[in-house]
PDB file of C-alpha atoms in Angstrom:
ATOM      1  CA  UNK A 182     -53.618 110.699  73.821  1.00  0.00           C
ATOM      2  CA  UNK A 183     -56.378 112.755  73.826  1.00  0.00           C
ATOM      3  CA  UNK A 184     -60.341 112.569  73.203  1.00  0.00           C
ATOM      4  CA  UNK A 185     -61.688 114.181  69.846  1.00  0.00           C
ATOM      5  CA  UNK A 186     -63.372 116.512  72.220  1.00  0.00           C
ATOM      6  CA  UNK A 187     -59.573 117.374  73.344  1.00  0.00           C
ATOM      7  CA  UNK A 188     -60.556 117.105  77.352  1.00  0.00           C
ATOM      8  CA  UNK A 189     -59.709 113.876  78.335  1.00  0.00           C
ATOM      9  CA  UNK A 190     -56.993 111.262  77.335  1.00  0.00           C
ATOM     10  CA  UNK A 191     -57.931 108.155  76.131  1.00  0.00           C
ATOM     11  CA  UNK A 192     -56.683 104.688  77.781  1.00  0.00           C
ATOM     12  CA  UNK A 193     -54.630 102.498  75.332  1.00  0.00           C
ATOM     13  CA  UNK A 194     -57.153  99.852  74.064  1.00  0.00           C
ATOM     14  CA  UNK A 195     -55.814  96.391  74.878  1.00  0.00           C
ATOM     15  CA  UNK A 196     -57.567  94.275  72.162  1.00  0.00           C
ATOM     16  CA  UNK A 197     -56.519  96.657  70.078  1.00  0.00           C
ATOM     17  CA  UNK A 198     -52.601  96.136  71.029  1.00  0.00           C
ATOM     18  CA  UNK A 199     -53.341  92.461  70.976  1.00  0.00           C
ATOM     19  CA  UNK A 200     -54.325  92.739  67.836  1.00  0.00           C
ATOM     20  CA  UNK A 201     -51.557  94.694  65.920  1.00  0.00           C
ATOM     21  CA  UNK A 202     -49.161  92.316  67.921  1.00  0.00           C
ATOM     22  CA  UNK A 203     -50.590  89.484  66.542  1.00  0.00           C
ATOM     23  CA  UNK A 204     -50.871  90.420  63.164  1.00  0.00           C
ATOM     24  CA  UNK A 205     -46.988  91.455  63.321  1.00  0.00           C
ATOM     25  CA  UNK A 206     -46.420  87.973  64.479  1.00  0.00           C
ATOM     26  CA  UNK A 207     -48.344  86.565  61.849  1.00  0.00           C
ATOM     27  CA  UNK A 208     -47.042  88.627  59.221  1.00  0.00           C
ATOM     28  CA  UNK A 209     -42.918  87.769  60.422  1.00  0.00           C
ATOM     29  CA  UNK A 210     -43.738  83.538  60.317  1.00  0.00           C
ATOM     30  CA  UNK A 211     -45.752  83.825  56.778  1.00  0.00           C
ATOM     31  CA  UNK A 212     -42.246  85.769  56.106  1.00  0.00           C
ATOM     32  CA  UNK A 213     -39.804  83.208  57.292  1.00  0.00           C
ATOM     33  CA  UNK A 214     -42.041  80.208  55.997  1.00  0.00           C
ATOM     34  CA  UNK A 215     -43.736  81.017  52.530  1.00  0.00           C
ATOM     35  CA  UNK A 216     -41.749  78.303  51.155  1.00  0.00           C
ATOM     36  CA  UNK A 217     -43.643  75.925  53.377  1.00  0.00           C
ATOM     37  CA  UNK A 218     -46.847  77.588  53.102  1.00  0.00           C
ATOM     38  CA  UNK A 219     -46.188  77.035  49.141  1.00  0.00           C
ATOM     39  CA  UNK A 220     -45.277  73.414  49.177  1.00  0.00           C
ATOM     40  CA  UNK A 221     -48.211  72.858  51.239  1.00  0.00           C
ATOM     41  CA  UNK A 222     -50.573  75.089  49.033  1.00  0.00           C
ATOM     42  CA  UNK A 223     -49.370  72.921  46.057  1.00  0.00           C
ATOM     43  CA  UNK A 224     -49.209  69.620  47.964  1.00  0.00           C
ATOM     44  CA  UNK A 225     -53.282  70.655  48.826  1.00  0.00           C
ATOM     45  CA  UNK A 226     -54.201  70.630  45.377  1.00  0.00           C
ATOM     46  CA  UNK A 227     -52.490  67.599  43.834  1.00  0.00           C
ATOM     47  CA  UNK A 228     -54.606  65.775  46.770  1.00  0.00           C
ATOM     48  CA  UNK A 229     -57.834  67.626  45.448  1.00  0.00           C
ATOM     49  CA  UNK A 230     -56.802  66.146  41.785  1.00  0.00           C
ATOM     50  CA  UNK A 231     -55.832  62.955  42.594  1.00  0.00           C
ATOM     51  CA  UNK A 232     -59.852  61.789  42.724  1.00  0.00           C
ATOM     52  CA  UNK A 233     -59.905  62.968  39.140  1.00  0.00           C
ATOM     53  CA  UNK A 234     -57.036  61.347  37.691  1.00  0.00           C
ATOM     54  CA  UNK A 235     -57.785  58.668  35.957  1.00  0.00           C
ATOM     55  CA  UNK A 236     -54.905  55.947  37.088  1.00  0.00           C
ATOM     56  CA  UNK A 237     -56.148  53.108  35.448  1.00  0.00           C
ATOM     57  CA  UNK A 238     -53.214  52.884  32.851  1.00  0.00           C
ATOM     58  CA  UNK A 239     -50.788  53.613  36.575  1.00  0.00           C
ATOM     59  CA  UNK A 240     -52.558  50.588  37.855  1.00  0.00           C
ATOM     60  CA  UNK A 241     -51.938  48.118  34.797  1.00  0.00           C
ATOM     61  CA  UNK A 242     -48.440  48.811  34.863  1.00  0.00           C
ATOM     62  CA  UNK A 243     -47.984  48.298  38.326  1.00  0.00           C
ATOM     63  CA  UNK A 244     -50.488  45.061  38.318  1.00  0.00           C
ATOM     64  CA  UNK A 245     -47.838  43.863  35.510  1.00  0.00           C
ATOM     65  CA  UNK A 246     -44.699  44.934  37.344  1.00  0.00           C
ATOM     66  CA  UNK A 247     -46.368  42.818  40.478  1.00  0.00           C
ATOM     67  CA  UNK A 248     -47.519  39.783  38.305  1.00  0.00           C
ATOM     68  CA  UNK A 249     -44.105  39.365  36.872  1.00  0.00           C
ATOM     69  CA  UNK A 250     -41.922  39.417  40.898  1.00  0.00           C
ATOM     70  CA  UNK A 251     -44.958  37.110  42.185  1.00  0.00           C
ATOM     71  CA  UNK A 252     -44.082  34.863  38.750  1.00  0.00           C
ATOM     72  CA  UNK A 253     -40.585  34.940  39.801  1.00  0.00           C
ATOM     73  CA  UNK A 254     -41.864  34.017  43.717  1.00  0.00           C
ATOM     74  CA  UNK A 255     -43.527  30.561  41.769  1.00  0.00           C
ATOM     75  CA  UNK A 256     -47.095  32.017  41.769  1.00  0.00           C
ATOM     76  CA  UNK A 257     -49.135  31.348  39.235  1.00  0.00           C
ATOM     77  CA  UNK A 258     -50.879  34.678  37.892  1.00  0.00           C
ATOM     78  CA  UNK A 259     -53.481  35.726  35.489  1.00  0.00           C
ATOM     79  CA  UNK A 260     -53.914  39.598  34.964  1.00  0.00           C
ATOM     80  CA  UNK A 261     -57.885  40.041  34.330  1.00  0.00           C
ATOM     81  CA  UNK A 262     -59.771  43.591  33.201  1.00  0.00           C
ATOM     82  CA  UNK A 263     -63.028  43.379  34.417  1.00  0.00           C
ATOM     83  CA  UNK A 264     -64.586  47.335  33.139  1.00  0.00           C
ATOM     84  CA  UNK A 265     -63.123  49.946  35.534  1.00  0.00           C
ATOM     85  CA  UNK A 266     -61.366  47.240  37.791  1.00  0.00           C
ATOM     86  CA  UNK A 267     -57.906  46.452  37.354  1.00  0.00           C
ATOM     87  CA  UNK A 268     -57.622  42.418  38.597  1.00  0.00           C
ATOM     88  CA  UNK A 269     -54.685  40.489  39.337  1.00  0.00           C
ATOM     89  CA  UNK A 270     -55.771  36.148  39.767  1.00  0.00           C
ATOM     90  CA  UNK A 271     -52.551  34.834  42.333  1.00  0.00           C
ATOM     91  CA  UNK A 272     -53.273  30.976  42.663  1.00  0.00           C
ATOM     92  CA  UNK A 273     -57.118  31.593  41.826  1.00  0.00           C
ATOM     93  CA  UNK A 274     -57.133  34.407  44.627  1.00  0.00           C
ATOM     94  CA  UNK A 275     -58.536  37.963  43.047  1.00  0.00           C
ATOM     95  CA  UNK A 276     -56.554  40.739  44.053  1.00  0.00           C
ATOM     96  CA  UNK A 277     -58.124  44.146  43.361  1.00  0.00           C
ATOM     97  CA  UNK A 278     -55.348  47.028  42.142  1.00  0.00           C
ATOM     98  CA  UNK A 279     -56.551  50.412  42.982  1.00  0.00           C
ATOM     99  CA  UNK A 280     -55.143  53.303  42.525  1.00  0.00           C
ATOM    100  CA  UNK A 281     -53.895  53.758  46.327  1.00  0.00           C
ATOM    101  CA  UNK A 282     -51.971  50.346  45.473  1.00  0.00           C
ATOM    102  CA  UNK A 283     -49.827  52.593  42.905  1.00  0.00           C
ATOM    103  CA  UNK A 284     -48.537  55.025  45.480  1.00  0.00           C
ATOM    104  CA  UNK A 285     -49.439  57.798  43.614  1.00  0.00           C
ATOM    105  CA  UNK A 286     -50.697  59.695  46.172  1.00  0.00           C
ATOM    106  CA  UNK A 287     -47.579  59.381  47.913  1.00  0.00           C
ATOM    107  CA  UNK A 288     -46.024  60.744  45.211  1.00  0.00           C
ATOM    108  CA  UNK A 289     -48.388  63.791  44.794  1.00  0.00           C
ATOM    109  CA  UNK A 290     -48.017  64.248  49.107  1.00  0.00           C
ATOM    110  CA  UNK A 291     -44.605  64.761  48.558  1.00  0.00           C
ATOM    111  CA  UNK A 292     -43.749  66.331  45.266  1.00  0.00           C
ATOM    112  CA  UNK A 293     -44.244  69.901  46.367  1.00  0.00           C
ATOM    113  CA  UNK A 294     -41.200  68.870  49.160  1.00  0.00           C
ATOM    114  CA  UNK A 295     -39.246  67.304  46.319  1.00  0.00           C
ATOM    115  CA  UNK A 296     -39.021  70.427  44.685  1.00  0.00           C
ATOM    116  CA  UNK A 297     -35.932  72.852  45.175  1.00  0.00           C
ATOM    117  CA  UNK A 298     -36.504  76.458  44.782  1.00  0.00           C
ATOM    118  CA  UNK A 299     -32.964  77.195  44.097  1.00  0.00           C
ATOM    119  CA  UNK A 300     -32.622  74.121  41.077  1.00  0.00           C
ATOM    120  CA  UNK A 301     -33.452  74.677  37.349  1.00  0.00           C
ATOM    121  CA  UNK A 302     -36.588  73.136  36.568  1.00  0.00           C
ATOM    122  CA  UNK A 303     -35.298  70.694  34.142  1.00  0.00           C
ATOM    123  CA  UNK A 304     -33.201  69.188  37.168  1.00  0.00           C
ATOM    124  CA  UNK A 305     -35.882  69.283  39.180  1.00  0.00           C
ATOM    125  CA  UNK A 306     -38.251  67.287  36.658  1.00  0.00           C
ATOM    126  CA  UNK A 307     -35.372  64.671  36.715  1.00  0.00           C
ATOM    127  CA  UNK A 308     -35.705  64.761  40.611  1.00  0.00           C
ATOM    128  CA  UNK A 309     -39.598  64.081  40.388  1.00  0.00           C
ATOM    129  CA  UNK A 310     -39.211  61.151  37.900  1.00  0.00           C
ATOM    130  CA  UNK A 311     -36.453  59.797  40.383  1.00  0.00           C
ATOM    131  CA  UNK A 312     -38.884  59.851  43.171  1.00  0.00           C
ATOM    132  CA  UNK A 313     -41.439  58.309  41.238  1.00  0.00           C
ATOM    133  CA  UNK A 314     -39.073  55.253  40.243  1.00  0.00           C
ATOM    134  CA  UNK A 315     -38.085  54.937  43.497  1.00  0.00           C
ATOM    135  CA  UNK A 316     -41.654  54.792  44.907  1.00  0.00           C
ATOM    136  CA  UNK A 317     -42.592  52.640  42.754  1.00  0.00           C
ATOM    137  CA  UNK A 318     -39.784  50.432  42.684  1.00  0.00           C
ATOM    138  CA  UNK A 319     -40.307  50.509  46.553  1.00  0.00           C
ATOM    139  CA  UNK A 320     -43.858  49.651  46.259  1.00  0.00           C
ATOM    140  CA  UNK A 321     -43.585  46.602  43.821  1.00  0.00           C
ATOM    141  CA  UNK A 322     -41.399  44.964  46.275  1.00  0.00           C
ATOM    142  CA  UNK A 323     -43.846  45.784  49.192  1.00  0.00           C
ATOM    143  CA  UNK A 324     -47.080  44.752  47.142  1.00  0.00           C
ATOM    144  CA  UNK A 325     -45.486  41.877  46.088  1.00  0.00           C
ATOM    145  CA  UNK A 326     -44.068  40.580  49.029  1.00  0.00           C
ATOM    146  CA  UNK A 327     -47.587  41.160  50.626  1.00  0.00           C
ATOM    147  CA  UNK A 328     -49.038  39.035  48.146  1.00  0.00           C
ATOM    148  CA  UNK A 329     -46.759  36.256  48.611  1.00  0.00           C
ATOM    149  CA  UNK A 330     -47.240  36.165  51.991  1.00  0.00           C
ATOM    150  CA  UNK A 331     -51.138  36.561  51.979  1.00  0.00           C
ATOM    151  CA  UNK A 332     -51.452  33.587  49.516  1.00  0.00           C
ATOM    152  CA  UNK A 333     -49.521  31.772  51.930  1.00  0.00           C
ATOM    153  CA  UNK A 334     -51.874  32.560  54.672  1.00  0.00           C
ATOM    154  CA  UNK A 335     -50.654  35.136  56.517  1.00  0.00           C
ATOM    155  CA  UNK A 336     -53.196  37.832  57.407  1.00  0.00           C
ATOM    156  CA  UNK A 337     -53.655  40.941  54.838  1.00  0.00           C
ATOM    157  CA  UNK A 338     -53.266  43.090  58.134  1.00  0.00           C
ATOM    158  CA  UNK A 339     -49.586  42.254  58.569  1.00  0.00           C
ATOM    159  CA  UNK A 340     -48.563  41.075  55.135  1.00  0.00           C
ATOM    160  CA  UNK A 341     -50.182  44.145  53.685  1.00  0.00           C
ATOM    161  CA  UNK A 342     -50.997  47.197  55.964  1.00  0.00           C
ATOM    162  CA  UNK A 343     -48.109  46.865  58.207  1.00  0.00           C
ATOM    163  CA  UNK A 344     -45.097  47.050  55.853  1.00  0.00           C
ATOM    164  CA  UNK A 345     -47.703  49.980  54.147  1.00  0.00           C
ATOM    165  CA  UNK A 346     -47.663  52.281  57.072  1.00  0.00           C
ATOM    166  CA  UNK A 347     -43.879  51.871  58.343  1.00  0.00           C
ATOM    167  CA  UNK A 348     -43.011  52.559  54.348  1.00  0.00           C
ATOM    168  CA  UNK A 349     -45.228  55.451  54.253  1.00  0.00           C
ATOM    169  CA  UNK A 350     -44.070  56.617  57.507  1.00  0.00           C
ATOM    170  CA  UNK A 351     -40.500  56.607  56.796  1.00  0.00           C
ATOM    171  CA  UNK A 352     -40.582  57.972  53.365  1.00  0.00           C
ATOM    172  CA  UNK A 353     -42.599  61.319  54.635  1.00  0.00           C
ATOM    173  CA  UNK A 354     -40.220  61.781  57.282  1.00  0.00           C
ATOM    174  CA  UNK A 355     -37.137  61.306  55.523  1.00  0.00           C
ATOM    175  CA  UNK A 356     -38.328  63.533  52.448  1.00  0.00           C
ATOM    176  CA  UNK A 357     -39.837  66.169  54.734  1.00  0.00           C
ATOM    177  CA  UNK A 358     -36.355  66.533  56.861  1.00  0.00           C
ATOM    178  CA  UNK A 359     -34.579  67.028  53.408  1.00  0.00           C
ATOM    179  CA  UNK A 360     -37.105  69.282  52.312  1.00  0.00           C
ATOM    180  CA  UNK A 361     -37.223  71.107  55.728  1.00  0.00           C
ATOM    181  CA  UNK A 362     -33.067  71.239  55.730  1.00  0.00           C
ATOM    182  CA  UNK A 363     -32.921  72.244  52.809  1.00  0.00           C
ATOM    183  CA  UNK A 364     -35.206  74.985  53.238  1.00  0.00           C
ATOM    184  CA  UNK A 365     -33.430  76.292  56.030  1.00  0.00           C
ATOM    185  CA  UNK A 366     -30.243  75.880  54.462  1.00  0.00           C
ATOM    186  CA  UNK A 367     -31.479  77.721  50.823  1.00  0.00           C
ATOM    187  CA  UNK A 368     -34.672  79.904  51.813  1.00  0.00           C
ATOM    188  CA  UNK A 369     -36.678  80.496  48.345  1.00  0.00           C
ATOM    189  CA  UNK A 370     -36.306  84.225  47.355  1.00  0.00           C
TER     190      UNK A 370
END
Protein backbone atom coordinates (compact mmCIF):
# COMPACT_ATOMS: atom_id res chain seq x y z
CA UNK A 1 0.00 0.00 0.00
CA UNK A 2 1.18 3.20 -0.48
CA UNK A 3 1.12 6.79 1.32
CA UNK A 4 -1.16 9.57 -0.34
CA UNK A 5 2.13 11.23 -0.91
CA UNK A 6 2.93 7.89 -3.07
CA UNK A 7 6.64 7.47 -1.31
CA UNK A 8 6.22 5.21 1.31
CA UNK A 9 3.93 2.14 2.01
CA UNK A 10 1.81 2.14 4.75
CA UNK A 11 1.85 -0.76 7.56
CA UNK A 12 -1.51 -2.66 7.82
CA UNK A 13 -3.29 -1.08 10.87
CA UNK A 14 -4.03 -3.80 13.42
CA UNK A 15 -7.04 -2.26 15.27
CA UNK A 16 -8.22 -1.67 12.21
CA UNK A 17 -8.12 -5.58 11.12
CA UNK A 18 -9.43 -6.31 14.56
CA UNK A 19 -12.06 -4.41 13.93
CA UNK A 20 -13.50 -5.54 10.49
CA UNK A 21 -12.90 -9.13 11.95
CA UNK A 22 -15.01 -8.54 14.63
CA UNK A 23 -17.71 -6.94 13.05
CA UNK A 24 -17.76 -10.00 10.44
CA UNK A 25 -18.08 -12.16 13.45
CA UNK A 26 -20.73 -10.23 14.81
CA UNK A 27 -22.56 -9.82 11.76
CA UNK A 28 -22.39 -14.12 10.93
CA UNK A 29 -23.94 -14.97 14.86
CA UNK A 30 -26.77 -12.05 14.58
CA UNK A 31 -27.19 -14.19 11.15
CA UNK A 32 -27.41 -17.65 12.52
CA UNK A 33 -29.38 -16.44 15.74
CA UNK A 34 -32.01 -13.63 14.89
CA UNK A 35 -34.57 -15.99 15.91
CA UNK A 36 -33.14 -15.88 19.39
CA UNK A 37 -32.30 -12.36 19.37
CA UNK A 38 -36.23 -11.98 18.47
CA UNK A 39 -37.68 -14.16 21.13
CA UNK A 40 -35.57 -12.41 23.50
CA UNK A 41 -36.41 -8.84 22.09
CA UNK A 42 -40.12 -9.84 22.57
CA UNK A 43 -39.62 -11.79 25.81
CA UNK A 44 -37.85 -8.08 27.03
CA UNK A 45 -40.88 -6.27 26.54
CA UNK A 46 -43.68 -8.46 27.91
CA UNK A 47 -41.35 -8.16 31.22
CA UNK A 48 -41.40 -4.24 30.76
CA UNK A 49 -45.46 -4.62 30.56
CA UNK A 50 -46.05 -6.92 33.04
CA UNK A 51 -45.77 -3.87 35.89
CA UNK A 52 -48.60 -2.32 33.95
CA UNK A 53 -50.96 -5.03 33.62
CA UNK A 54 -53.43 -4.87 35.77
CA UNK A 55 -53.83 -8.76 37.06
CA UNK A 56 -56.21 -8.26 39.59
CA UNK A 57 -59.11 -10.16 37.74
CA UNK A 58 -55.78 -13.11 37.02
CA UNK A 59 -55.47 -13.08 40.74
CA UNK A 60 -59.28 -13.65 41.73
CA UNK A 61 -59.48 -16.48 39.56
CA UNK A 62 -56.57 -18.10 40.72
CA UNK A 63 -57.41 -17.12 44.61
CA UNK A 64 -60.82 -19.07 43.65
CA UNK A 65 -59.20 -21.96 41.81
CA UNK A 66 -56.87 -22.22 45.21
CA UNK A 67 -59.82 -21.72 47.72
CA UNK A 68 -61.79 -24.45 46.13
CA UNK A 69 -58.41 -27.53 46.18
CA UNK A 70 -57.64 -26.12 49.87
CA UNK A 71 -61.75 -26.73 50.44
CA UNK A 72 -61.28 -30.08 49.06
CA UNK A 73 -57.84 -30.46 51.49
CA UNK A 74 -60.67 -29.74 54.65
CA UNK A 75 -59.60 -26.06 55.04
CA UNK A 76 -61.87 -23.77 55.86
CA UNK A 77 -61.60 -20.59 53.47
CA UNK A 78 -63.03 -17.20 53.12
CA UNK A 79 -62.01 -15.20 49.89
CA UNK A 80 -61.84 -11.36 51.16
CA UNK A 81 -61.27 -8.03 48.71
CA UNK A 82 -59.76 -5.61 50.70
CA UNK A 83 -59.23 -2.37 47.72
CA UNK A 84 -56.28 -3.37 45.48
CA UNK A 85 -55.47 -6.60 47.58
CA UNK A 86 -56.68 -9.80 46.55
CA UNK A 87 -57.08 -11.95 50.18
CA UNK A 88 -57.55 -15.47 50.67
CA UNK A 89 -58.61 -16.29 54.96
CA UNK A 90 -57.23 -20.37 55.30
CA UNK A 91 -58.25 -21.29 58.99
CA UNK A 92 -58.22 -17.44 60.00
CA UNK A 93 -54.61 -17.19 58.38
CA UNK A 94 -54.52 -14.14 55.58
CA UNK A 95 -52.86 -15.13 52.59
CA UNK A 96 -52.00 -12.26 50.23
CA UNK A 97 -52.45 -13.24 46.19
CA UNK A 98 -50.25 -11.15 44.10
CA UNK A 99 -49.80 -11.16 40.88
CA UNK A 100 -46.33 -13.20 40.96
CA UNK A 101 -48.67 -15.93 42.74
CA UNK A 102 -50.50 -16.20 39.16
CA UNK A 103 -47.43 -17.17 37.21
CA UNK A 104 -47.97 -14.78 34.76
CA UNK A 105 -44.74 -13.72 34.42
CA UNK A 106 -43.72 -17.08 33.73
CA UNK A 107 -45.92 -17.13 31.14
CA UNK A 108 -44.82 -13.78 29.52
CA UNK A 109 -40.75 -15.21 30.13
CA UNK A 110 -41.57 -17.85 27.99
CA UNK A 111 -44.13 -17.03 25.38
CA UNK A 112 -41.72 -15.57 22.88
CA UNK A 113 -39.99 -19.46 23.11
CA UNK A 114 -43.46 -20.92 22.78
CA UNK A 115 -43.83 -19.46 19.59
CA UNK A 116 -42.94 -21.39 16.26
CA UNK A 117 -41.87 -19.41 13.36
CA UNK A 118 -42.75 -22.04 10.93
CA UNK A 119 -46.71 -22.61 12.56
CA UNK A 120 -49.80 -20.57 11.46
CA UNK A 121 -50.62 -18.17 13.99
CA UNK A 122 -53.95 -19.51 14.81
CA UNK A 123 -52.04 -22.81 15.95
CA UNK A 124 -49.77 -21.02 17.64
CA UNK A 125 -52.47 -18.95 19.73
CA UNK A 126 -53.82 -22.49 20.65
CA UNK A 127 -50.16 -23.31 21.78
CA UNK A 128 -50.05 -20.09 24.07
CA UNK A 129 -53.47 -20.80 25.71
CA UNK A 130 -52.11 -24.46 26.26
CA UNK A 131 -49.17 -23.13 28.08
CA UNK A 132 -51.14 -20.91 30.03
CA UNK A 133 -53.54 -23.85 31.27
CA UNK A 134 -50.82 -25.79 31.97
CA UNK A 135 -49.06 -23.13 34.11
CA UNK A 136 -51.69 -22.49 35.78
CA UNK A 137 -52.99 -25.77 36.35
CA UNK A 138 -49.34 -26.42 37.56
CA UNK A 139 -49.40 -23.54 39.83
CA UNK A 140 -52.81 -24.22 41.63
CA UNK A 141 -51.49 -27.48 42.69
CA UNK A 142 -48.15 -25.88 43.90
CA UNK A 143 -49.94 -22.83 45.70
CA UNK A 144 -52.21 -25.01 47.12
CA UNK A 145 -50.21 -27.61 48.37
CA UNK A 146 -48.01 -24.78 49.91
CA UNK A 147 -50.86 -23.57 51.71
CA UNK A 148 -51.80 -26.76 53.15
CA UNK A 149 -48.67 -27.37 54.36
CA UNK A 150 -47.95 -23.80 55.80
CA UNK A 151 -51.27 -23.92 57.80
CA UNK A 152 -50.02 -27.02 59.11
CA UNK A 153 -46.86 -25.46 60.25
CA UNK A 154 -44.40 -26.10 58.01
CA UNK A 155 -42.20 -23.11 57.13
CA UNK A 156 -43.33 -20.78 54.01
CA UNK A 157 -39.57 -21.28 52.90
CA UNK A 158 -40.03 -24.95 52.05
CA UNK A 159 -43.76 -25.28 51.65
CA UNK A 160 -43.71 -22.27 49.40
CA UNK A 161 -40.37 -21.07 47.80
CA UNK A 162 -38.86 -24.39 47.37
CA UNK A 163 -41.39 -26.27 45.20
CA UNK A 164 -41.48 -22.37 43.44
CA UNK A 165 -37.95 -22.40 42.27
CA UNK A 166 -37.50 -26.25 41.23
CA UNK A 167 -41.03 -25.57 39.17
CA UNK A 168 -39.72 -22.50 37.70
CA UNK A 169 -36.47 -24.04 37.07
CA UNK A 170 -37.66 -26.96 35.25
CA UNK A 171 -40.28 -25.36 33.21
CA UNK A 172 -37.57 -22.70 31.63
CA UNK A 173 -35.33 -25.40 30.87
CA UNK A 174 -37.57 -27.76 29.39
CA UNK A 175 -39.38 -24.97 27.22
CA UNK A 176 -36.09 -23.32 26.29
CA UNK A 177 -34.52 -26.86 24.97
CA UNK A 178 -37.76 -27.21 22.80
CA UNK A 179 -37.55 -23.82 21.75
CA UNK A 180 -33.73 -24.03 21.18
CA UNK A 181 -34.29 -27.63 19.17
CA UNK A 182 -36.61 -26.52 17.46
CA UNK A 183 -34.86 -23.60 16.30
CA UNK A 184 -32.08 -25.49 15.13
CA UNK A 185 -34.14 -27.98 13.60
CA UNK A 186 -36.61 -25.12 11.62
CA UNK A 187 -34.42 -21.79 11.50
CA UNK A 188 -37.08 -18.78 10.98
CA UNK A 189 -36.66 -17.40 7.38
Amino acid sequence: MMSNSGSKPLQNNPLQSHRSSTWIILRQVVRENRGLILRLAVMAILILLYDMIDWRILQKFFRLALSIGLTVLGHQTETIDAGSLVVLSVDSRIFSITANCTYAYLFLLLAPFGWRTRERVIKNICNLLALAAALMCLNVIRATFAVHFNVQGIAWAYSHMLPHLLINIVVIIVLLSIAFRQERTCPPG
